[in-house]
Coordinates of C-alpha atoms in Angstrom, one line a residue:
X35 CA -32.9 70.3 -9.6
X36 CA -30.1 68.5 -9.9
X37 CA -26.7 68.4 -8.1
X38 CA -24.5 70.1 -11.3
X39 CA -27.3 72.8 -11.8
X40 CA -27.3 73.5 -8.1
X41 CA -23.6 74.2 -7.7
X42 CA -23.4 76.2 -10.6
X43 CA -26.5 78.3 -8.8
X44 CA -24.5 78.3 -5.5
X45 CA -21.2 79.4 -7.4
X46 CA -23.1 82.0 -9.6
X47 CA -24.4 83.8 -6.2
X48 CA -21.3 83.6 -5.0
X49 CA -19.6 85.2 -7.7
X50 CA -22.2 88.3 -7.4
X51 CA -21.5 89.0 -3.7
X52 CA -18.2 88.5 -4.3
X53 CA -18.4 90.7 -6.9
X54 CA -20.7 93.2 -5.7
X55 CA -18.2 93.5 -2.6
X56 CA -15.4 94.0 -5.0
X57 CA -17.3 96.9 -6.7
X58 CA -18.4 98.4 -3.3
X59 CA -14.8 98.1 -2.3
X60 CA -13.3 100.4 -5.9
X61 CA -16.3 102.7 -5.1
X62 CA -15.8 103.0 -1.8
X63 CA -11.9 104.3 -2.7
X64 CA -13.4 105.8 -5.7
X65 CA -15.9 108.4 -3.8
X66 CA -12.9 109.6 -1.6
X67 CA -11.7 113.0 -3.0
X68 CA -8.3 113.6 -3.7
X69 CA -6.7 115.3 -1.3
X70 CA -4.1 118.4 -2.3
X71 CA -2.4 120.7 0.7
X72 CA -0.6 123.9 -0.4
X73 CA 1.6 125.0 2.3
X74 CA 3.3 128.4 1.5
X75 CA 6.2 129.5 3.9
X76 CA 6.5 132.6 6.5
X77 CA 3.4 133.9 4.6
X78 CA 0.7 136.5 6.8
X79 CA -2.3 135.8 7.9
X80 CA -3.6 138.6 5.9
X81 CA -1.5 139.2 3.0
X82 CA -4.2 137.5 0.7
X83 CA -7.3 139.6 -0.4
X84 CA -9.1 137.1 1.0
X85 CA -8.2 138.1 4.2
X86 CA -7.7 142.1 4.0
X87 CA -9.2 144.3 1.3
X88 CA -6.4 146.3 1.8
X89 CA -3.9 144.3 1.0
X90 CA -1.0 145.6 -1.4
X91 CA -0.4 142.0 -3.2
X92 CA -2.7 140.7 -5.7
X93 CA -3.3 137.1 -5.1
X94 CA -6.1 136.1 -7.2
X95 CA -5.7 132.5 -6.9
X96 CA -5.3 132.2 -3.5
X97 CA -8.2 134.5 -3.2
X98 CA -10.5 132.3 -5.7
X99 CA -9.7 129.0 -3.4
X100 CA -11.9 131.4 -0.7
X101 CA -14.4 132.6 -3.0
X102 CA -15.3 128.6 -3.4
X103 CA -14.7 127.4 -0.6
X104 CA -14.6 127.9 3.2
X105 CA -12.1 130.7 5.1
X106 CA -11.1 129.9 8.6
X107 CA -10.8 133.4 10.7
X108 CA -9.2 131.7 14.0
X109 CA -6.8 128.8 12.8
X110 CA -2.9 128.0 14.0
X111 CA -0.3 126.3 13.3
X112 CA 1.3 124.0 15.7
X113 CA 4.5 126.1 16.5
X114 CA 5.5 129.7 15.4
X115 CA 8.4 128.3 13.3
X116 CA 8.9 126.0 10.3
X117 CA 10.0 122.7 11.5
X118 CA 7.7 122.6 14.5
X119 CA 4.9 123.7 12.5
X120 CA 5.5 120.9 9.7
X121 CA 5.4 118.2 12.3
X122 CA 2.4 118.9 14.0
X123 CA 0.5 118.9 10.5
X124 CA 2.0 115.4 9.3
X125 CA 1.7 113.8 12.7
X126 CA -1.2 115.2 14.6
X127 CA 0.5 116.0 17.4
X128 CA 1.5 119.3 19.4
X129 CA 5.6 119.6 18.2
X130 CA 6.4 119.7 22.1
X131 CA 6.2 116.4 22.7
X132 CA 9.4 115.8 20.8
X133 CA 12.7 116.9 20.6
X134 CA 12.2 119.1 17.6
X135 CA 15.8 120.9 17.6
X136 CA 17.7 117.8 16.4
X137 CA 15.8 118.5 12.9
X138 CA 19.6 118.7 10.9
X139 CA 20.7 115.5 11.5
X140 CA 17.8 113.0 12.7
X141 CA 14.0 112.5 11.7
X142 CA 11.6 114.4 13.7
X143 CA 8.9 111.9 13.3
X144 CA 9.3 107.9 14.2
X145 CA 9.9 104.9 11.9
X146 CA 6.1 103.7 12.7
X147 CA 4.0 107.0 13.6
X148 CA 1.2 107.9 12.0
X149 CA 1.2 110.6 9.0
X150 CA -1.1 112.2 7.2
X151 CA 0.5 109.9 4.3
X152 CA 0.7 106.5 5.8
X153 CA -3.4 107.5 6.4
X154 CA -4.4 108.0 3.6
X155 CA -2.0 105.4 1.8
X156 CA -4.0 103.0 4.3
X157 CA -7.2 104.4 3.0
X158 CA -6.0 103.1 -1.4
X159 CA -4.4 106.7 -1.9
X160 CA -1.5 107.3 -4.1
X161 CA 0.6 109.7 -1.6
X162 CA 2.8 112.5 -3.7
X163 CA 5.2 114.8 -2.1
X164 CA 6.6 118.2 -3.5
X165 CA 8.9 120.6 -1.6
X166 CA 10.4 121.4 1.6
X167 CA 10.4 118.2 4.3
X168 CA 12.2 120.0 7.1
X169 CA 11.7 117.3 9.7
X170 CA 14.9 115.6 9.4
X171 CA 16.6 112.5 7.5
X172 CA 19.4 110.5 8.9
X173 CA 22.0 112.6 7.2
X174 CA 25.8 111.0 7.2
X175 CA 27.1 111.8 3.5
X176 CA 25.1 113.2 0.6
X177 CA 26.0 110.9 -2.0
X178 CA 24.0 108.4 0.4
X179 CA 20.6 107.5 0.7
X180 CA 19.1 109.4 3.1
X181 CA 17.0 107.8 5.8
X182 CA 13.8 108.6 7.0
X183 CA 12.2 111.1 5.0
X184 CA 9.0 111.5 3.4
X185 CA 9.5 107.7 1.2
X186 CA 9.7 106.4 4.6
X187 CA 7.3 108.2 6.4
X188 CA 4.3 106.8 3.7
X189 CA 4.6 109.1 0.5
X190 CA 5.0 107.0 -2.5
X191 CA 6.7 109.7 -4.3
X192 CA 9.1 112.7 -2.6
X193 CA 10.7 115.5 -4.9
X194 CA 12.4 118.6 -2.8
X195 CA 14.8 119.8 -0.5
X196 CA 15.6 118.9 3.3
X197 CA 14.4 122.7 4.5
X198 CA 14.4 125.8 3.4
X199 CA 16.5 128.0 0.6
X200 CA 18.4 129.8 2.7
X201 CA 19.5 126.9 5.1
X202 CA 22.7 125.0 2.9
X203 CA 23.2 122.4 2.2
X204 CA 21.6 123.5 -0.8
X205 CA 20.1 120.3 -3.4
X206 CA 17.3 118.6 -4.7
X207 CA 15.9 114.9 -3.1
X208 CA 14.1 112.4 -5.3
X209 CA 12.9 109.5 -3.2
X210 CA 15.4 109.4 -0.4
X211 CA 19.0 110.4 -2.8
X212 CA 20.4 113.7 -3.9
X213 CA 19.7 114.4 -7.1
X214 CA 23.4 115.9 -7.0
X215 CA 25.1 116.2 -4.3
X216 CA 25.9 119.5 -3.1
X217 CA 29.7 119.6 -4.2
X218 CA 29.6 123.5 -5.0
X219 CA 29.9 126.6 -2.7
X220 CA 27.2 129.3 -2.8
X221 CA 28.7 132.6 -0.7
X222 CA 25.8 134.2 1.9
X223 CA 23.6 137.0 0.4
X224 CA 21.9 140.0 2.2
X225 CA 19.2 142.9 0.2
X226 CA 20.3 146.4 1.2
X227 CA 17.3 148.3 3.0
X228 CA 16.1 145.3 4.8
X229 CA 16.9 144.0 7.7
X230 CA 19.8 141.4 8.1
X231 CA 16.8 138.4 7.8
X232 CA 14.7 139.8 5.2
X233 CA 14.6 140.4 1.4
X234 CA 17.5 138.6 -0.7
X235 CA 19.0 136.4 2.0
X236 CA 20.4 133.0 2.3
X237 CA 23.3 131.6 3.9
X238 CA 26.7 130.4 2.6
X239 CA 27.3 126.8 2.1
X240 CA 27.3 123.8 -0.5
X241 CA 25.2 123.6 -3.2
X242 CA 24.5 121.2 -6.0
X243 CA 25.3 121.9 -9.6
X244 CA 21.8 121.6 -10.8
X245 CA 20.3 124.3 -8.2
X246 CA 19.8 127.5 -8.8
X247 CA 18.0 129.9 -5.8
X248 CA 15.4 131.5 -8.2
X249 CA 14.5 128.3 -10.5
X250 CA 13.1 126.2 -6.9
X251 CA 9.0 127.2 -7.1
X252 CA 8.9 126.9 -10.5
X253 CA 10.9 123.4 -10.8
X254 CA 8.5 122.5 -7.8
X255 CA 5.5 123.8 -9.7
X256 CA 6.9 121.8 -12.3
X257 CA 6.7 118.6 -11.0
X258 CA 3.4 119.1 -9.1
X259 CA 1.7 119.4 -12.5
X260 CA 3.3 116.5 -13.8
X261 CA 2.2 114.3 -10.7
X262 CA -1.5 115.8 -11.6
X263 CA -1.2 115.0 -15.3
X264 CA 0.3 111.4 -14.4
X265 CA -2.1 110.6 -12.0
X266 CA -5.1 111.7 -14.6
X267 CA -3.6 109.7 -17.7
X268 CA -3.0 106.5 -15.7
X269 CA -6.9 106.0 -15.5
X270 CA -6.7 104.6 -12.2
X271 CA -9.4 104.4 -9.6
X272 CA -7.1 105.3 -6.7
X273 CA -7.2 108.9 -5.9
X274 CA -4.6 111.1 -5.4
X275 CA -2.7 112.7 -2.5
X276 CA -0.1 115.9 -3.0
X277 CA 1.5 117.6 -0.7
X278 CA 2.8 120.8 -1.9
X279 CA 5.1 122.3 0.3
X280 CA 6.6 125.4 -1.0
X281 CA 9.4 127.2 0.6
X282 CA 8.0 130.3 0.0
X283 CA 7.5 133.5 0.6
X284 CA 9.9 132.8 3.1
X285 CA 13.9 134.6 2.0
X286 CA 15.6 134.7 -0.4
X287 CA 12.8 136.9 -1.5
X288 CA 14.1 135.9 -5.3
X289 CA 10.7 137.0 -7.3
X290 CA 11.1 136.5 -11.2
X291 CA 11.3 139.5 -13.4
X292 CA 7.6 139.0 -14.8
X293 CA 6.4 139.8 -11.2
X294 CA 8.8 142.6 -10.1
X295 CA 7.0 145.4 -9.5
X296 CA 3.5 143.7 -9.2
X297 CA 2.6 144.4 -5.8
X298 CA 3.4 147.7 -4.2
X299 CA 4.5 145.7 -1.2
X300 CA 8.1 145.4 -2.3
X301 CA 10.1 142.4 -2.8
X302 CA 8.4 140.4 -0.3
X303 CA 5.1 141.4 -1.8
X304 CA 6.4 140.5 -5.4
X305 CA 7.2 137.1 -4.2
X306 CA 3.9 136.3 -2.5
X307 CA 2.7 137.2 -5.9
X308 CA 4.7 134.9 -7.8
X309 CA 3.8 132.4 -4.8
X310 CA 0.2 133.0 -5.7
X311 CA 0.8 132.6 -9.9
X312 CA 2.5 129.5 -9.0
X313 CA -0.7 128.3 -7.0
X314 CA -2.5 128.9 -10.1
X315 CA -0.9 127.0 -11.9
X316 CA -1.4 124.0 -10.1
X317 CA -5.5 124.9 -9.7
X318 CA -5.0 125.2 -13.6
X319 CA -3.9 121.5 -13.6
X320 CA -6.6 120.1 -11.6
X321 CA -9.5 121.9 -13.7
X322 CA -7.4 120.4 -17.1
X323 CA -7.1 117.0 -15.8
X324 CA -10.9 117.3 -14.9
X325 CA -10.1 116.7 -11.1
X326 CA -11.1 119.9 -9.5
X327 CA -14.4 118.4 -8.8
X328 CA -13.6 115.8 -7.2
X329 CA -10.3 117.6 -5.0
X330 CA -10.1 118.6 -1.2
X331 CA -7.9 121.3 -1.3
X332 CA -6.2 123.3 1.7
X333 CA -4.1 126.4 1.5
X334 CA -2.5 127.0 4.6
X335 CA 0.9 129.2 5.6
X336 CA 3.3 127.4 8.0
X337 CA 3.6 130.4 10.6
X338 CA 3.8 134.3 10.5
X339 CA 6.3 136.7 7.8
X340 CA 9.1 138.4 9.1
X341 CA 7.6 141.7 9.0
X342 CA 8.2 144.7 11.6
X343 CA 6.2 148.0 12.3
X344 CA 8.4 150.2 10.0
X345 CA 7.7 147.3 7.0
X346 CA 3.9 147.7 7.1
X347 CA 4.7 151.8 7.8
X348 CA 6.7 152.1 4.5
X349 CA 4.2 149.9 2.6
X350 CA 1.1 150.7 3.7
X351 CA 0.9 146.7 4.4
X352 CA 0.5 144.6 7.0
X353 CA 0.7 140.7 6.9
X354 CA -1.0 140.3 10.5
X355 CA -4.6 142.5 10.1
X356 CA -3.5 144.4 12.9
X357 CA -2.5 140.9 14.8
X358 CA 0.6 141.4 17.2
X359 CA 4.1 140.1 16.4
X360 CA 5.6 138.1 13.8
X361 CA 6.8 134.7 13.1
X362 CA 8.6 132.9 16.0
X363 CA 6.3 134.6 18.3
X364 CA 4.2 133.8 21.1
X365 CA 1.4 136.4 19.8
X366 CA -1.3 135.7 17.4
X367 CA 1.2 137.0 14.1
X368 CA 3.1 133.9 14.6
X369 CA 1.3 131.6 14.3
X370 CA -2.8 132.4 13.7
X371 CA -2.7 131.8 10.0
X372 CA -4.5 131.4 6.5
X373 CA -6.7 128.3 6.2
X374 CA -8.7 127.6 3.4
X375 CA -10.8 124.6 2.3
X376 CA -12.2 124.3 -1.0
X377 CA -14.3 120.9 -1.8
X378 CA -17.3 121.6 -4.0
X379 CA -20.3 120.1 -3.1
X380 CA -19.5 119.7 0.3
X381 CA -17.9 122.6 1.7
X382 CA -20.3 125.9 0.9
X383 CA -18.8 128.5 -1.5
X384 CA -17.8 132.0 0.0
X385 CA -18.1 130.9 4.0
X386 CA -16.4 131.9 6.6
X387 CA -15.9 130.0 10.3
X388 CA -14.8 131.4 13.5
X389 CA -14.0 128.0 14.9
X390 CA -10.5 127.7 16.4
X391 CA -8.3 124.8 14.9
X392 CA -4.7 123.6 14.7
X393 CA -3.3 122.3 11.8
X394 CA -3.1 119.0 14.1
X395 CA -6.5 118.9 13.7
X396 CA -6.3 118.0 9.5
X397 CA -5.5 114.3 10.3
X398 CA -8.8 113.5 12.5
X399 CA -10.4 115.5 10.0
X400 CA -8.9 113.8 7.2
X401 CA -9.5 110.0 8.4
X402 CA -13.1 111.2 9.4
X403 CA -14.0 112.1 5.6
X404 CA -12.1 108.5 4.0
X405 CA -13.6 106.8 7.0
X406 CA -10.4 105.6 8.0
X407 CA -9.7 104.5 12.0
X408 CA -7.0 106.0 13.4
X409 CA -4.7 103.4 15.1
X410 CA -4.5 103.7 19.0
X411 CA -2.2 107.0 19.6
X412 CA -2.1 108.5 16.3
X413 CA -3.0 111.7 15.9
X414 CA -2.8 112.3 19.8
X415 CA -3.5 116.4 19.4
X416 CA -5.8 116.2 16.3
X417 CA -10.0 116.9 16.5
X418 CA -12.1 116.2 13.4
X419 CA -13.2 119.7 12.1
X420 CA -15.7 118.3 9.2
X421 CA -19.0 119.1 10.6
X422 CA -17.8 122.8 10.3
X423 CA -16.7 122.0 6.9
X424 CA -19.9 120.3 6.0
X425 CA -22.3 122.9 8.1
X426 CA -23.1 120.8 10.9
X427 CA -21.2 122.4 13.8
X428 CA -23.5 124.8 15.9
X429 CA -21.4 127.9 15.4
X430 CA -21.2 128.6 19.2
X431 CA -19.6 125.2 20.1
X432 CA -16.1 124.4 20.2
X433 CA -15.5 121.7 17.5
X434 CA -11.9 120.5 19.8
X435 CA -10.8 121.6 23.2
X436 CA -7.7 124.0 23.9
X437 CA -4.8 124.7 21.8
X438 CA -1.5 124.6 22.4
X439 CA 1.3 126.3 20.6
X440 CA 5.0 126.2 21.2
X441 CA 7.2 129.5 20.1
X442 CA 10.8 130.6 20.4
X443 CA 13.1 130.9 23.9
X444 CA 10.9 127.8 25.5
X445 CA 7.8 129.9 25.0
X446 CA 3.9 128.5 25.4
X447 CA 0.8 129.9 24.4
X448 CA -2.7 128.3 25.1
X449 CA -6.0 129.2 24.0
X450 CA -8.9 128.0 25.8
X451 CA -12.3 129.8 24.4
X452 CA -11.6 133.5 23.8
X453 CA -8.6 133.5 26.7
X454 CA -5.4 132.5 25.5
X455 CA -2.7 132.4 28.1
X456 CA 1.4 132.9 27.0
X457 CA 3.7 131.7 29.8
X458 CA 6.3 134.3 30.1
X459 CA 6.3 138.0 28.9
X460 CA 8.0 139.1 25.8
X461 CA 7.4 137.3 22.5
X462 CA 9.3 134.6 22.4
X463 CA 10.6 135.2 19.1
X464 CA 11.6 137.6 16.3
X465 CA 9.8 140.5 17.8
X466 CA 11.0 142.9 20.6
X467 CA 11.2 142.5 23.6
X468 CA 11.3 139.1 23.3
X469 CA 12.3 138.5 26.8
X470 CA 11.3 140.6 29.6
X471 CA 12.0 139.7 33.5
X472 CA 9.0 140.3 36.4
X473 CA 9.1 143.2 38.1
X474 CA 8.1 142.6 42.2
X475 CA 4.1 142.7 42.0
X476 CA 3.7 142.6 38.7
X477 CA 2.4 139.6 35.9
X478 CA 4.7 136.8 35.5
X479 CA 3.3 136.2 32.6
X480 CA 0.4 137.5 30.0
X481 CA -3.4 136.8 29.6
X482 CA -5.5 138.2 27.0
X483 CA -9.0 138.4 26.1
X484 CA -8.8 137.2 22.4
X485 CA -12.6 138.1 22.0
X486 CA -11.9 142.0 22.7
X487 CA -7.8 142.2 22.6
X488 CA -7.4 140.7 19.5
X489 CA -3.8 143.2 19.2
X490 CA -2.9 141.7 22.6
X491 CA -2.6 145.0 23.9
X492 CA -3.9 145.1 26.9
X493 CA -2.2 142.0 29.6
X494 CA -5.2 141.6 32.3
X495 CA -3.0 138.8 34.3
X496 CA -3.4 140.3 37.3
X497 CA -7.4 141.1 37.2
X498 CA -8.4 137.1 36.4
X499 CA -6.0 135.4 38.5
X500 CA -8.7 132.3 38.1
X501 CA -9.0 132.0 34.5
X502 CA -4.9 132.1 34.8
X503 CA -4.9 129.1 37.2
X504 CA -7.6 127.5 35.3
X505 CA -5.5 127.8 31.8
X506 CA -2.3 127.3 33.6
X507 CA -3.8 123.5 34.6
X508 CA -4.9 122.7 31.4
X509 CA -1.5 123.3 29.8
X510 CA 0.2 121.1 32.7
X511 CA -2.2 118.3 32.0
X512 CA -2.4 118.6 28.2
X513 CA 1.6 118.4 28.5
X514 CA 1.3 115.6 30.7
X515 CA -0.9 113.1 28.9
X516 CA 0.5 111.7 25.6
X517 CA -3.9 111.2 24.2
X518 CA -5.5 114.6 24.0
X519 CA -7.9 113.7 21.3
X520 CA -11.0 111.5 23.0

């Protein structure tokens, strides 16, 4: 052989490898799934069929996502309100580690912490954002850029608002600038028969020219589909991230006139209806583009309704499935909430887990199926969930360890197996009594057996005063170490 022939040999083989490592590379990128999250707002745990047979709304979509995919019974969101909540899912970290209150004015989550975006941007995804941030930007003057939000916090695309529709300012965000600032005045707005936090309601302030209360899901909607269609048409090999954030059900309860009357849940049932229609159309989007197939999707609600006792009386409906309290609260209503999976051929259609999970726990999970490392201290409260996804968890072991949920009034809450300990009594939050001092030889605070009190009825503090010292060191030291996850 002689020396030209055997470099071209040495460059051919080369070129293969190279090229077979190339290939492995796109296919690698390729086989991940894309990855949609629909987060409705101040929805029930049970106001979807899925999750109550009785329920008074029709929400077939919602409903379908369970029918093929898996329905977690026992998951909750990071904190019992909206911002808390939000973080813990981007981040992967319990909200009380933070600061959280200074949400108006400054970005809840640092310049270089890990997010469920910069992950999966990491991992070749194309990250899309839709909706309400409500975890801060640097805010100084509307006609500004404004400073880390989601285009600096690794989505490639943000459309939305800074929170929700009945906290003004009132305007849409592309990227990180007002659309239009918010030069107008919007006066406040209350629904007569509901209480003064329900129905109708938002809050005076400015508002931009181009918003309008009622038109935000379906702009929202709008542009979800278009980021589907776009991302279909371009051909590319890079999958696709969206987060969906809508700011609904949560007030103004502003349902459109095609849905009034379609749930005999009220107002607040028409809305989660229109919610639901607006879900569908999304779904729709993904089975047109041909993506469905090939899409992780998770439905989730950020924390509990605003619903009281007389609401589900009048109605006949009840958000919570006989759960105790409401959002902001320190009982299950606040914060145990819908979770649903769909991913075809991976997840099995029509199943159900009773595995307990924080919305932390998507990031782990989420780097575990693109087989992405998380980088030292990311994700600090997150615990991979896939082998219940994928079937492989034995049903009667804990897939992560305790969690950890913050509520209103400097309230706690942990659950540790079926014993879930709250710090003080009362609820924390929007129920009553929220606050309620010791009496002399009484509980100081409240301990339930989640396994046969699911209604938290029933405060057996004083009988266990071991599994209270034994919970009541596991929050100290889980609030103490910044690395929960091993």
């Amino acid at each position: 052989m002689n020396k030209t022939m055997h470099l071209a040999i040495i460059l051919l083989v080369v070129t293969l490898v190279w090229s077979d490592s190339l290939y492995a590379a796109n296919d690698k990128t390729s086989d991940n799934p894309n990855v949609v999250i629909i987060l409705v707002d101040d929805m029930g745990y049970s106001d979807s069929g899925s999750y109550n047979p009785n329920s008074q709304i029709p929400t077939p979509n919602i409903d379908s996502l369970a029918q093929k995919g898996m329905r977690f019974t026992d998951a909750h969101a990071p904190g019992a309100l909206c911002h808390p909540s939000r973080y813990g899912l981007m981040t992967g970290q319990y909200p009380f580690r933070i600061d959280y209150t200074v949400w108006p004015t400054q970005p809840l989550i640092k310049k270089d912490q890990t997010t469920l975006a910069s992950l999966l941007k990491s991992a070749g995804y194309r990250t899309n954002m839709v909706g309400k941030w409500h975890l801060g930007f640097k805010e100084s003057s509307y006609d500004k850029t404004l400073p880390g939000g989601p285009v600096d916090r690794g989505f490639d695309t943000f459309y939305g608002m800074r929170a929700s529709t009945d906290i003004p300012p009132y305007f849409y965000i592309r990227g990180e600038q007002a659309v239009f600032p918010p030069t107008g005045e919007i006066a406040g707005n209350a629904s007569e028969g509901w209480s003064n936090i329900q129905g109708a309601f938002w809050r005076a302030g400015g508002i931009a020219p181009d918003l309008k209360l009622p038109d935000v899901l379906p702009r929202f909607t709008n542009e979800a589909v278009s980021i589907i269609e776009k991302h279909a048409a371009s051909k590319t090999e890079d999958p696709m991230m969206l987060y969906l954030a809508y700011p609904a059900p949560h007030t103004p309860w502003l349902p459109d006139a095609e849905f009034i009357g379609k749930s005999n849940a009220g107002m607040y049932g028409d809305f989660v209806v229109m919610v639901d229609a607006m879900i569908g159309r999304v779904l729709t989007a993904l089975d047109d583009a041909n993506m469905s197939d090939n899409t992780l999707v998770i439905f989730a609600s950020d924390n509990g309704p605003i619903w009281y006792d007389v609401d589900a009386l009048r109605f006949g409906h009840d958000p919570r499935a006989g759960l105790r309290g409401m959002k902001g609260d320190a009982w299950e209503g606040g914060h145990r909430m819908p979770f649903i999976v769909r991913w075809p051929d991976q997840v099995k259609a029509h199943s159900t887990t009773d595995q307990t999970i924080s919305f932390t726990d998507v990031m782990a999970t989420l780097a575990a199926i693109t087989d992405t490392s998380l980088a030292k201290g990311a994700g600090p409260d997150s615990f991979n969930f896939l082998p219940v996804l994928i079937g492989q968890q034995p049903v009667n072991k804990p897939i992560r360890g305790p969690v950890v949920i913050p509520a209103g009034n400097n309230v706690m809450s942990i659950r540790s197996g079926p014993w879930k300990l709250i710090t003080t009594l009362g609820s924390g939050g929007f129920s009553k009594p929220r606050v309620v001092k010791p009496v002399a030889g009484g509980p100081t605070a409240q301990l339930y057996n989640m396994a046969t009190d699911k209604a938290e009825t029933s405060n057996v503090f004083l009988k266990h005063p071991d599994i209270v010292k034994r919970l009541q060191a596991e929050l100290a030291h889980i609030k103490s170490v910044k690395q929960t996850r091993p």
